[in-house]
CSV table of C-alpha atoms and ligand atoms in Angstrom, one decimal:
chain,number,residue,atom,x,y,z
A,101,MET,CA,75.4,165.4,168.1
A,102,GLU,CA,78.9,164.9,169.3
A,103,GLY,CA,79.4,161.9,171.6
A,104,LYS,CA,76.4,162.6,174.0
A,105,GLY,CA,72.9,161.3,174.1
A,106,PRO,CA,69.9,163.6,173.5
A,107,LEU,CA,69.5,166.3,176.0
A,108,LEU,CA,65.8,165.4,176.1
A,109,SER,CA,63.8,162.4,174.6
A,110,ARG,CA,60.0,161.9,175.1
A,111,GLU,CA,57.3,159.7,173.7
A,112,ILE,CA,53.9,161.2,173.3
A,113,PRO,CA,51.0,159.3,172.5
A,114,SER,CA,48.3,161.5,170.8
A,115,ALA,CA,45.1,160.5,168.7
A,116,GLY,CA,46.3,156.8,168.3
A,117,LYS,CA,49.8,157.6,167.3
A,118,VAL,CA,53.1,158.0,169.1
A,119,TYR,CA,55.3,160.9,168.5
A,120,THR,CA,58.9,161.4,169.6
A,121,LEU,CA,60.3,164.8,170.6
A,122,THR,CA,64.0,165.1,171.1
A,123,VAL,CA,66.5,167.9,171.8
A,124,GLU,CA,70.0,167.4,170.7
A,125,GLU,CA,72.9,169.6,171.4
A,126,GLU,CA,75.9,170.2,169.1
A,127,ASP,CA,79.1,171.8,170.0
A,128,LEU,CA,79.9,174.4,167.3
A,129,SER,CA,83.0,175.6,168.9
A,130,ARG,CA,84.9,174.8,165.8
A,131,LEU,CA,83.1,177.7,164.3
A,132,TYR,CA,83.0,180.2,167.2
A,133,PRO,CA,84.2,179.8,170.7
A,134,GLY,CA,81.6,178.2,172.9
A,135,MET,CA,78.7,178.2,170.3
A,136,VAL,CA,76.1,175.5,170.9
A,137,ARG,CA,73.3,174.8,168.7
A,138,PHE,CA,70.2,173.0,170.1
A,139,THR,CA,67.9,171.0,167.6
A,140,LEU,CA,64.4,170.2,168.7
A,141,ARG,CA,63.0,167.4,166.4
A,142,LEU,CA,59.6,166.0,166.3
A,143,ALA,CA,59.4,162.6,164.6
A,144,SER,CA,56.8,159.8,164.0
A,145,GLY,CA,57.4,156.4,162.5
A,146,GLY,CA,60.9,157.6,161.4
A,147,ASN,CA,59.6,160.7,159.6
A,148,THR,CA,60.8,164.1,160.7
A,149,LEU,CA,57.7,166.2,161.1
A,150,GLY,CA,59.2,169.4,162.4
A,151,ILE,CA,62.4,171.0,163.6
A,152,PHE,CA,63.2,173.9,165.7
A,153,ARG,CA,66.8,175.2,166.1
A,154,THR,CA,68.2,177.8,168.5
A,155,ASN,CA,72.0,178.6,169.3
A,156,SER,CA,73.8,180.1,172.2
A,157,TYR,CA,75.0,183.1,170.0
A,158,GLU,CA,71.5,184.4,169.5
A,159,TYR,CA,71.1,185.5,172.9
A,160,SER,CA,72.8,188.9,173.7
A,161,PRO,CA,74.3,189.7,177.2
A,162,THR,CA,71.2,191.7,178.1
A,163,VAL,CA,68.6,189.0,177.1
A,164,PRO,CA,67.5,187.2,180.0
A,165,LEU,CA,67.0,183.8,178.3
A,166,GLY,CA,69.5,181.3,177.1
A,167,ALA,CA,69.5,178.9,174.1
A,168,GLU,CA,69.0,175.7,176.3
A,169,GLN,CA,66.1,177.2,178.3
A,170,ALA,CA,64.5,178.5,175.0
A,171,VAL,CA,64.6,175.0,173.4
A,172,ARG,CA,63.1,173.5,176.6
A,173,GLN,CA,60.3,175.7,176.4
A,174,LYS,CA,59.7,175.2,172.9
A,175,ALA,CA,59.7,171.4,173.6
A,176,ALA,CA,57.1,171.8,176.2
A,177,GLU,CA,55.1,174.1,174.0
A,178,TRP,CA,55.1,171.5,171.1
A,179,GLU,CA,54.2,168.8,173.7
A,180,ARG,CA,51.1,170.7,174.8
A,181,ALA,CA,50.1,171.6,171.2
A,182,LEU,CA,50.5,167.9,170.1
A,183,GLU,CA,48.2,166.6,172.9
A,184,LYS,CA,45.6,169.2,172.5
A,185,ASP,CA,45.0,169.0,168.7
A,186,PRO,CA,47.7,167.2,166.7
A,187,GLY,CA,46.0,167.8,163.3
A,188,ARG,CA,46.2,171.7,163.7
A,189,PHE,CA,49.7,171.5,165.2
A,190,LEU,CA,51.2,169.5,162.6
A,191,ALA,CA,49.7,171.5,159.8
A,192,SER,CA,51.3,174.6,161.4
A,193,LEU,CA,54.9,173.1,161.3
A,194,GLU,CA,57.2,174.0,158.4
A,195,LYS,CA,59.4,171.0,157.2
A,196,PRO,CA,63.0,172.2,157.0
A,197,PRO,CA,65.1,171.6,153.9
A,198,ALA,CA,67.2,168.3,154.1
A,199,ALA,CA,70.0,169.8,151.9
A,200,ALA,CA,71.1,173.4,150.7
A,201,PRO,CA,68.8,174.7,148.0
A,202,PRO,CA,70.4,174.4,144.4
A,203,GLY,CA,73.2,176.8,143.1
A,204,GLU,CA,72.9,178.7,139.9
A,205,GLY,CA,75.2,177.1,137.5
A,206,VAL,CA,77.8,180.2,137.6
A,207,ASP,CA,81.4,179.1,137.3
A,208,ALA,CA,83.0,182.4,138.3
A,209,LEU,CA,81.3,185.0,140.5
A,210,ILE,CA,83.0,188.3,140.1
A,211,ILE,CA,82.2,190.9,142.7
A,212,GLN,CA,82.9,194.4,141.6
A,213,GLY,CA,83.1,196.5,144.8
A,214,SER,CA,83.8,199.9,143.7
A,215,PRO,CA,81.0,202.4,143.9
A,216,ARG,CA,82.2,203.8,140.6
A,217,PRO,CA,80.6,201.9,137.9
A,218,ASP,CA,83.1,202.9,135.3
A,219,GLY,CA,86.2,203.1,137.2
A,220,ASN,CA,89.4,200.5,137.5
A,221,CYS,CA,87.7,197.8,139.3
A,222,SER,CA,84.9,197.6,136.7
A,223,ILE,CA,87.7,197.3,134.1
A,224,LEU,CA,89.5,194.4,136.0
A,225,ALA,CA,86.1,192.7,136.7
A,226,GLY,CA,85.5,192.7,132.9
A,227,TRP,CA,88.9,191.2,132.2
A,228,ALA,CA,88.3,188.4,134.7
A,229,ALA,CA,84.9,187.8,133.1
A,230,GLU,CA,86.3,187.7,129.5
A,231,GLU,CA,89.0,185.2,130.5
A,232,THR,CA,86.3,182.9,132.2
A,233,ALA,CA,84.2,183.1,129.1
A,234,ALA,CA,87.2,182.4,126.9
A,235,MET,CA,87.7,179.2,129.0
A,236,GLY,CA,84.1,178.1,127.9
A,237,LYS,CA,82.9,178.8,131.7
A,238,LYS,CA,80.1,181.0,132.8
A,239,PRO,CA,80.9,184.3,134.5
A,240,ARG,CA,78.7,186.5,136.5
A,241,VAL,CA,79.7,190.0,137.3
A,242,VAL,CA,78.1,191.8,140.2
A,243,PHE,CA,78.0,195.5,140.8
A,244,LEU,CA,77.5,195.7,144.5
A,245,ASP,CA,76.2,199.4,144.4
A,246,ASP,CA,73.4,198.3,142.1
A,247,LEU,CA,72.0,195.9,144.6
A,248,VAL,CA,69.8,196.1,147.8
A,249,LEU,CA,71.7,194.5,150.5
A,250,HIS,CA,70.9,195.1,154.1
A,251,PRO,CA,73.7,195.2,156.7
A,252,CYS,CA,74.2,191.9,158.8
A,253,ILE,CA,72.5,192.5,162.1
A,254,GLY,CA,74.3,189.8,164.0
A,255,CYS,CA,71.3,187.9,164.9
A,256,TYR,CA,73.0,184.5,164.2
A,257,GLN,CA,69.7,183.0,163.3
A,258,CYS,CA,71.3,181.8,160.0
A,259,TYR,CA,73.1,179.3,162.2
A,260,ASN,CA,69.7,177.7,162.8
A,261,THR,CA,68.3,177.7,159.4
A,262,GLY,CA,71.2,178.0,157.1
A,263,SER,CA,69.6,181.4,155.5
A,264,CYS,CA,69.6,185.0,156.5
A,265,THR,CA,66.5,186.5,158.2
A,266,PHE,CA,66.7,189.3,155.3
A,267,GLU,CA,65.3,188.5,151.8
A,268,ASP,CA,67.1,190.9,149.6
A,269,ASP,CA,69.6,190.6,146.6
A,270,MET,CA,72.0,188.7,149.0
A,271,THR,CA,69.7,185.6,148.2
A,272,GLY,CA,70.7,185.4,144.7
A,273,LEU,CA,74.4,186.0,145.4
A,274,ILE,CA,74.5,183.1,147.8
A,275,ARG,CA,72.7,181.0,145.1
A,276,ALA,CA,75.6,181.9,142.8
A,277,LEU,CA,78.1,181.2,145.5
A,278,ARG,CA,77.0,177.8,146.1
A,279,SER,CA,78.1,176.5,142.7
A,280,VAL,CA,81.1,178.6,141.8
A,281,ARG,CA,84.5,177.3,141.2
A,282,VAL,CA,85.9,180.8,141.3
A,283,LEU,CA,85.3,183.8,143.4
A,284,VAL,CA,86.9,187.2,142.2
A,285,ILE,CA,86.8,190.1,144.7
A,286,CYS,CA,87.6,193.4,142.9
A,287,THR,CA,87.9,196.3,145.2
A,288,PRO,CA,89.4,199.8,145.4
A,289,VAL,CA,91.2,200.7,148.8
A,290,TYR,CA,88.8,203.1,150.7
A,291,THR,CA,90.4,204.6,154.0
A,292,ASN,CA,92.8,201.7,154.0
A,293,THR,CA,90.1,199.1,153.8
A,294,VAL,CA,87.3,197.9,151.5
A,295,PRO,CA,84.3,200.1,150.7
A,296,GLY,CA,81.1,199.8,152.8
A,297,GLY,CA,79.2,198.0,150.0
A,298,LEU,CA,81.7,195.2,149.8
A,299,LYS,CA,82.0,195.0,153.5
A,300,ILE,CA,78.3,194.4,153.7
A,301,PHE,CA,78.5,191.8,151.1
A,302,ILE,CA,81.4,190.0,153.1
A,303,ASP,CA,79.5,190.3,156.4
A,304,ARG,CA,76.2,188.8,154.8
A,305,CYS,CA,78.3,185.8,153.7
A,306,GLN,CA,77.8,184.7,157.2
A,307,ALA,CA,74.7,183.1,156.1
A,308,PHE,CA,76.8,180.9,153.6
A,309,HIS,CA,79.0,180.0,156.3
A,310,ALA,CA,76.1,179.0,158.4
A,311,GLU,CA,74.6,177.0,155.5
A,312,LYS,CA,77.9,175.2,155.3
A,313,SER,CA,77.7,174.3,159.0
A,314,LEU,CA,74.1,172.6,158.5
A,315,PHE,CA,74.7,170.9,155.0
A,316,HIS,CA,78.4,170.3,154.9
A,317,PRO,CA,78.8,170.8,150.9
A,318,ALA,CA,82.2,169.7,149.2
A,319,GLY,CA,84.8,172.5,149.2
A,320,GLY,CA,87.1,173.2,146.1
A,321,LYS,CA,86.7,176.9,145.5
A,322,GLY,CA,89.6,179.2,144.5
A,323,GLY,CA,89.5,183.0,145.4
A,324,ILE,CA,91.2,186.0,143.7
A,325,LEU,CA,91.6,189.5,144.9
A,326,LEU,CA,92.0,192.2,142.5
A,327,SER,CA,92.6,195.5,144.0
A,328,VAL,CA,93.5,199.2,143.2
A,329,ALA,CA,95.0,202.0,145.6
A,330,GLY,CA,95.3,205.6,144.8
A,331,ARG,CA,98.6,206.0,146.9
A,332,THR,CA,102.1,204.5,146.1
A,333,GLY,CA,103.2,201.4,148.0
A,334,MET,CA,102.1,197.8,148.7
A,335,GLY,CA,101.5,198.9,152.4
A,336,ASN,CA,98.2,200.5,151.1
A,337,PHE,CA,96.8,197.1,150.7
A,338,THR,CA,97.6,195.7,154.0
A,339,CYS,CA,94.1,195.9,155.5
A,340,VAL,CA,92.3,194.9,152.1
A,341,LYS,CA,94.4,191.9,152.0
A,342,LYS,CA,93.7,190.7,155.6
A,343,VAL,CA,89.9,191.5,155.0
A,344,VAL,CA,89.5,189.6,151.8
A,345,ALA,CA,91.8,186.8,152.9
A,346,SER,CA,90.1,186.1,156.2
A,347,PHE,CA,86.9,186.3,154.5
A,348,MET,CA,87.8,183.5,152.0
A,349,ARG,CA,89.3,181.4,154.7
A,350,ASN,CA,86.2,181.7,156.6
A,351,LEU,CA,84.2,180.2,153.7
A,352,GLY,CA,86.9,177.6,152.9
A,353,ILE,CA,87.9,179.3,149.8
A,354,ARG,CA,91.5,178.8,148.9
A,355,VAL,CA,93.2,182.0,148.0
A,356,ALA,CA,94.6,181.4,144.4
A,357,GLY,CA,96.4,184.7,144.1
A,358,GLU,CA,96.1,188.5,143.9
A,359,VAL,CA,96.9,191.4,141.8
A,360,LEU,CA,97.4,194.8,143.6
A,361,ILE,CA,97.8,197.8,141.7
A,362,ASP,CA,99.1,201.2,143.5
A,363,ARG,CA,99.5,204.8,142.3
A,364,ILE,CA,96.2,204.3,140.3
A,365,ASP,CA,95.2,208.0,141.0
A,366,GLY,CA,98.3,209.0,139.0
A,367,ILE,CA,97.9,206.3,136.5
A,368,ARG,CA,94.2,207.0,136.2
A,369,ASP,CA,93.4,203.9,133.9
A,370,VAL,CA,94.6,200.4,134.5
A,371,ARG,CA,94.4,199.8,130.7
A,372,THR,CA,97.7,201.8,130.3
A,373,LEU,CA,99.5,199.2,132.3
A,374,PRO,CA,101.4,197.0,130.0
A,375,GLY,CA,100.9,193.2,130.7
A,376,LEU,CA,98.1,193.7,133.4
A,377,ARG,CA,95.3,192.1,131.3
A,378,GLU,CA,97.4,189.1,130.6
A,379,GLU,CA,98.6,188.7,134.4
A,380,ILE,CA,94.8,188.7,135.4
A,381,GLY,CA,93.9,186.2,132.7
A,382,ASP,CA,96.7,183.8,133.8
A,383,LEU,CA,95.5,184.1,137.5
A,384,VAL,CA,91.8,183.2,136.4
A,385,ARG,CA,93.1,180.2,134.4
A,386,GLU,CA,95.2,179.0,137.3
A,387,ALA,CA,92.4,179.5,140.0
A,388,PHE,CA,90.1,177.3,137.6
A,389,ARG,CA,93.1,174.6,137.2
A,390,ASP,CA,93.7,173.9,140.9
B,243,LIG,C1,86.3,207.5,149.9
B,243,LIG,C2,87.8,207.1,149.2
B,243,LIG,C3,88.8,206.7,150.1
B,243,LIG,C4,89.9,206.3,149.5
B,243,LIG,N1,91.1,205.8,150.4
B,243,LIG,C5,92.2,205.6,149.9
B,243,LIG,C6,93.2,205.0,150.7
B,243,LIG,O1,92.9,204.9,151.9
B,243,LIG,N2,94.3,204.8,150.1
B,243,LIG,C7,94.7,204.7,148.8
B,243,LIG,O2,95.7,204.4,148.4
B,243,LIG,N3,93.7,205.1,148.0
B,243,LIG,C8,92.4,205.5,148.4
B,243,LIG,N4,91.5,205.8,147.7
B,243,LIG,C9,91.6,206.1,146.2
B,243,LIG,C10,91.0,204.8,145.6
B,243,LIG,O3,91.5,203.4,145.9
B,243,LIG,C11,91.4,204.9,143.9
B,243,LIG,O4,91.0,206.2,143.5
B,243,LIG,C12,90.8,203.9,143.1
B,243,LIG,O5,91.2,204.0,141.7
B,243,LIG,C13,89.2,203.9,142.9
B,243,LIG,O6,88.9,202.5,142.3
B,243,LIG,P1,87.9,202.6,141.2
B,243,LIG,O7,88.6,203.3,140.1
B,243,LIG,O8,87.4,201.2,140.9
B,243,LIG,O9,86.7,203.3,141.6
B,243,LIG,C14,90.2,206.4,148.1
B,243,LIG,C15,89.2,206.8,147.2
B,243,LIG,C16,88.0,207.3,148.1
B,243,LIG,C17,86.9,207.8,146.9
């Protein structure tokens, strides 16, 4: 609620009790232009019994329904159900979590975004993990191509619940993301941008962004980009840098630094580059320090 009173507030007597139904409107234009989230809350004696949320981004241009209309319809539906059979209706309500579910205790989540399991990005990911472990911290390296990740479908329902409509391996990655201090993205340049699997991970992190909009956790994460390109020249990383930096910024992750290695199709193996292992180690330590 920002400054305004509830959009709707009703007291409903039923079976000797009084229930309160309210609809509140929240301006989320700090997240997306014009985004509004509506929260329908059923309470009794100060206890929240049920919540329904909907937001204006859920309704595509061709859908003849808007969020406000939908939440008012839902309020009327709840009122009728409460008057008819409160016991049955209340048993059917799911109580939403008051806080984000717990994290996983991982200190550094290292995303290996190359489809090649034994390529240069996997070596870079291994170095970042070794450095994390040498500091007494817990790393988790994830090979995205080993996972089942459905692409984001842009339903925006995560802004109502804080979680994605799909239950796949992304659930575990978001659990890890909650507690990490450092996020490392290792990626090859594919057609000037990131490979498809990494882009799916990035888009699905929308649910983590949404979770933050509901539960407002503390920030304090540092992000690192480690990238390799086959061709010569830093211009090959222009798009990758933009994609990864805007992804991190969106999640409130401070970009702690990057290591970009070009000419890799000629070099073939990052282990032949003197000082690279140490450079990555320094960056990982720095990201934990800040
Ligand atoms: C489908 C595909 C597209 C690529 N596109 C580019 C590109 O646009 N620019 C570039 O410099 N290298 C490009 N590369 C080369 C890779 O970035 C390079 O081979 C890299 O080492 C692969 O990383 P990996 O060893 O971790 O698998 C491409 C490679 C593939 C397979």
